[in-house]
Short mmCIF file of C-alpha atoms in Angstrom, two decimals:
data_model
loop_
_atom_site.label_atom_id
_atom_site.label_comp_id
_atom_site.label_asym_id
_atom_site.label_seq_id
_atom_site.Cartn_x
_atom_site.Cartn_y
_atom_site.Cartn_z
CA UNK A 1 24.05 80.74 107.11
CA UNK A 2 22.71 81.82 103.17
CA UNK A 3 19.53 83.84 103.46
CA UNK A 4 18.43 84.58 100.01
CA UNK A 5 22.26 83.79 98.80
CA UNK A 6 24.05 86.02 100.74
CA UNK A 7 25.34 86.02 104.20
CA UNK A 8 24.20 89.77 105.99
CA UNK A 9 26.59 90.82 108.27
CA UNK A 10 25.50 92.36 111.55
CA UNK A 11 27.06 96.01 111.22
CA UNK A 12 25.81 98.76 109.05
CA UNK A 13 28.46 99.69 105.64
CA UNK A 14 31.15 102.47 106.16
CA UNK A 15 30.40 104.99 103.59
CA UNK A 16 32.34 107.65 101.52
CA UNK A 17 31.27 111.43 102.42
CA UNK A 18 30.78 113.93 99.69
CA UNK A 19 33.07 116.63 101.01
CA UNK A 20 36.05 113.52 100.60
CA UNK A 21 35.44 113.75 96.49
CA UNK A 22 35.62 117.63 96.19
CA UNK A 23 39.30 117.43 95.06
CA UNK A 24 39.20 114.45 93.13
CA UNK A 25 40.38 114.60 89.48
CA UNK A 26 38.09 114.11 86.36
CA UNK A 27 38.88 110.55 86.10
CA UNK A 28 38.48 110.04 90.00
CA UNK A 29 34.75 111.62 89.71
CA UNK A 30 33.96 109.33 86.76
CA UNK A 31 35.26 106.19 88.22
CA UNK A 32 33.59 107.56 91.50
CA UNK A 33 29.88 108.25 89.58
CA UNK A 34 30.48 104.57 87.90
CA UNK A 35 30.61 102.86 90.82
CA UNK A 36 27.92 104.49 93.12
CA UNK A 37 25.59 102.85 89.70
CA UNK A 38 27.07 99.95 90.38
CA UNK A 39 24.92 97.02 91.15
CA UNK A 40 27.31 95.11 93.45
CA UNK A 41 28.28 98.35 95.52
CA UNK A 42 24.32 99.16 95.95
CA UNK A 43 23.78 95.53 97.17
CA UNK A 44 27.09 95.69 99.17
CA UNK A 45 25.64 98.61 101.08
CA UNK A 46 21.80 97.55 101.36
CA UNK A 47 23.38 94.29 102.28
CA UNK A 48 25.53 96.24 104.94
CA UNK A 49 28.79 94.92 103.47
CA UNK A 50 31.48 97.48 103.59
CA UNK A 51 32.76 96.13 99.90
CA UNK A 52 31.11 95.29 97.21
CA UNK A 53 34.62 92.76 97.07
CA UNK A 54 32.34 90.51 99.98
CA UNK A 55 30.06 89.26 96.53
CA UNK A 56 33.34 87.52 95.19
CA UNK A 57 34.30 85.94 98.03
CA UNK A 58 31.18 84.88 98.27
CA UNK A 59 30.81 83.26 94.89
CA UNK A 60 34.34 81.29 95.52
CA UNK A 61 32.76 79.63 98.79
CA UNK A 62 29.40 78.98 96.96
CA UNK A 63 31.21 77.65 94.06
CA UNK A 64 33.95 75.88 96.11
CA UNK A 65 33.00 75.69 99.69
CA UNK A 66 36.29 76.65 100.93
CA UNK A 67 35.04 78.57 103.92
CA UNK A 68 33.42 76.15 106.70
CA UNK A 69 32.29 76.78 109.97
CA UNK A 70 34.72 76.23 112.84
CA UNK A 71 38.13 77.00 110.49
CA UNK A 72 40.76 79.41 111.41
CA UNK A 73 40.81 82.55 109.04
CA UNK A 74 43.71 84.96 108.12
CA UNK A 75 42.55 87.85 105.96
CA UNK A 76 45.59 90.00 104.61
CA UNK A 77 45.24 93.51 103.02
CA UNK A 78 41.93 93.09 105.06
CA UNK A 79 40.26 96.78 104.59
CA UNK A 80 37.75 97.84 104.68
CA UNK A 81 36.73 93.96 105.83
CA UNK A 82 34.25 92.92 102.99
CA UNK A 83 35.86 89.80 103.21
CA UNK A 84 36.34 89.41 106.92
CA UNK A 85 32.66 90.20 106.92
CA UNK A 86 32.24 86.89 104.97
CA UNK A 87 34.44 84.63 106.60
CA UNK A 88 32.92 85.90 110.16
CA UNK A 89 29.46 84.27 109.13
CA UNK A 90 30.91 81.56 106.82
CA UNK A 91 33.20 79.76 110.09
CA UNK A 92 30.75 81.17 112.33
CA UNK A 93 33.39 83.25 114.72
CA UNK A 94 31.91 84.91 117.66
CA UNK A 95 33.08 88.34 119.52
CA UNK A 96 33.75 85.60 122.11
CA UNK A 97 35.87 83.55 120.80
CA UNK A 98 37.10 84.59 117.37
CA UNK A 99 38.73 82.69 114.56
CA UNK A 100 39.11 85.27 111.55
CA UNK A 101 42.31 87.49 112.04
CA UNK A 102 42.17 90.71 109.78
CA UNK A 103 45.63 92.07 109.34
CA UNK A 104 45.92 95.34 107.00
CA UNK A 105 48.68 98.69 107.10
CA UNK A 106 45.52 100.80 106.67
CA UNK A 107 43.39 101.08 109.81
CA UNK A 108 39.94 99.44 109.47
CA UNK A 109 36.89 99.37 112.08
CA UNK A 110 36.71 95.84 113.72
CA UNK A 111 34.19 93.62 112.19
CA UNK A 112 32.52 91.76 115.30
CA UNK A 113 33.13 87.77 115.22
CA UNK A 114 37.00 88.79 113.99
CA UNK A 115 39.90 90.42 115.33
CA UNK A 116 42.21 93.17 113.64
CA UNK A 117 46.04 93.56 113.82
CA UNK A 118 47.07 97.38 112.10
CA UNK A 119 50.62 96.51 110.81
CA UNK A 120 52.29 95.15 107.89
CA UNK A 121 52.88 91.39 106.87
CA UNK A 122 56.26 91.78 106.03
CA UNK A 123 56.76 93.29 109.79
CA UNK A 124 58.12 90.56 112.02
CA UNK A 125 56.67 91.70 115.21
CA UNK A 126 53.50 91.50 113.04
CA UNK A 127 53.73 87.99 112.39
CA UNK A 128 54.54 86.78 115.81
CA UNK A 129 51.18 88.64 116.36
CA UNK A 130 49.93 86.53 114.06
CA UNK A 131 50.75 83.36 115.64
CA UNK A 132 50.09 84.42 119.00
CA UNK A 133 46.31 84.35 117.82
CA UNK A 134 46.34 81.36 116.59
CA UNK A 135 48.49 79.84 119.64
CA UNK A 136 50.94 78.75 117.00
CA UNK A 137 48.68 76.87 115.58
CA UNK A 138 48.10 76.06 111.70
CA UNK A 139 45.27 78.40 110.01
CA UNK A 140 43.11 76.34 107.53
CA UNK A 141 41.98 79.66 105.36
CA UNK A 142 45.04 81.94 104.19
CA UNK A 143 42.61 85.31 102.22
CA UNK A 144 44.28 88.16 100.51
CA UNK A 145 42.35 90.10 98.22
CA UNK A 146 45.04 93.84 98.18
CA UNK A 147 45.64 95.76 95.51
CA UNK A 148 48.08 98.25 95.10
CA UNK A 149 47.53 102.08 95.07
CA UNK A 150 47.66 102.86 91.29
CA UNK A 151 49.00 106.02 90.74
CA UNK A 152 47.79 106.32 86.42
CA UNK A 153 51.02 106.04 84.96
CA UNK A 154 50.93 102.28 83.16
CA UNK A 155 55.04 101.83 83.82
CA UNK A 156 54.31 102.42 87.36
CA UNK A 157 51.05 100.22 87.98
CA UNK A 158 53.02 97.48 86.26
CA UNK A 159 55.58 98.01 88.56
CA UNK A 160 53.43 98.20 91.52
CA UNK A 161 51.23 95.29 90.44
CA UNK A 162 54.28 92.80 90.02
CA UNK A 163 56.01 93.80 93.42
CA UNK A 164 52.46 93.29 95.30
CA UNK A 165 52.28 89.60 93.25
CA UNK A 166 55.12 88.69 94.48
CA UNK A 167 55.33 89.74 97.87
CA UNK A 168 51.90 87.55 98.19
CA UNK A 169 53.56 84.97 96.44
CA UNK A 170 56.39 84.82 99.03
CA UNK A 171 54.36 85.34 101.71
CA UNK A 172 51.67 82.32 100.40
CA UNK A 173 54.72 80.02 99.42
CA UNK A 174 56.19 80.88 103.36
CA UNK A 175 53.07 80.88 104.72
CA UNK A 176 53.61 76.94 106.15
CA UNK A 177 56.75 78.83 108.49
CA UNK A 178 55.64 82.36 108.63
CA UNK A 179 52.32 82.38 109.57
CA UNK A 180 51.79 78.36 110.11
CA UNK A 181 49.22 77.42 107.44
CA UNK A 182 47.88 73.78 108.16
CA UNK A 183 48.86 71.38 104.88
CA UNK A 184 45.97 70.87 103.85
CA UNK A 185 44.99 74.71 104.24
CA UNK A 186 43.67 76.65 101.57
CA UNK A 187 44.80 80.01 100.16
CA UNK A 188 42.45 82.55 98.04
CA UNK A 189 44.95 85.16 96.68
CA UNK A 190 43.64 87.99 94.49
CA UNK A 191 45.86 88.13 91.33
CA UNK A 192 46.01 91.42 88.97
CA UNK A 193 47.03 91.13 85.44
CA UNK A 194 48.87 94.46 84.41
CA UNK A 195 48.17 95.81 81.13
CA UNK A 196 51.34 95.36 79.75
#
């Protein structure tokens, strides 16, 4: 499953075209030249990971071994599937018959081993979705790693960031009804600290 300690996914990175940065702001073009230098995001794409975000996901399962093949996988705030990448090779889910559900309200490509519900979590028809995947039954992996859209104004992120928290929260703490997490299930749940 590790070669060289990463898993390599089967399908080539999605990439970010040149003419999509023409009207970004000065801030958005230095974040944007920062991370093209960055070391993850170079590996990410030699790697053919579609997020440099797959590396920490990574890390938790070395570190933990939370992901193991044969488990059922939910992946929320899924795009652009870095993580669903991860958990694909990690339970080893196959076109065939897959086990890693990617569920995100931005459209993403399908990564192959997993399948992909467009739609929101807080959307009932959504969740019945959910459970129809899993024939109602419990998931042993709940992963989450959104963020929200940050729009530069520090009352706003804060805002933003807190409302996000605890929608996950709600949804984690629910999870058991909603979306039928086994007991003994794990959940990996990206947390933001704002900076106020």
């Amino acid at each position: 499953m590790f070669r060289g300690g990463f898993l390599r996914p089967s399908k080539p990175a999605c990439s970010v075209s040149g003419a999509a940065m023409s009207s970004q702001t000065k801030s958005s073009k230095a974040w944007l030249k920062e991370h093209v230098r960055d070391q993850y995001v170079r590996r990410a794409k030699m790697l053919n990971y579609r997020s440099r975000a797959a590396f920490k996901l990574i890390e938790i399962n070395h570190r933990y071994g939370i992901l193991k093949p044969g488990q059922k996988v939910l992946d929320l705030g899924s795009a652009p599937g870095g993580w669903t990448q991860v958990a694909v090779d990690a339970v080893n889910s196959t076109e065939s018959k897959p086990i890693v559900l990617a569920v995100d309200r931005l459209p993403m490509v399908e990564v192959p081993g997993a399948k992909f519900i467009l739609g929101d979590i807080n959307n009932e028809d959504v969740r019945v979705k959910i459970k129809e995947f899993f024939d109602l039954r419990p998931v042993d992996v709940l992963l989450s790693d959104m963020a929200p859209n940050f729009e530069g104004d520090r009352d706003t992120d804060h805002i933003a960031i807190s409302e996000l928290q605890a929608c996950l929260l709600y949804t984690s703490d629910a999870a058991d009804d909603l979306l039928c997490v086994d007991l003994g299930g794990r959940r990996i749940i990206k947390k933001k600290k704002s900076k106020k």
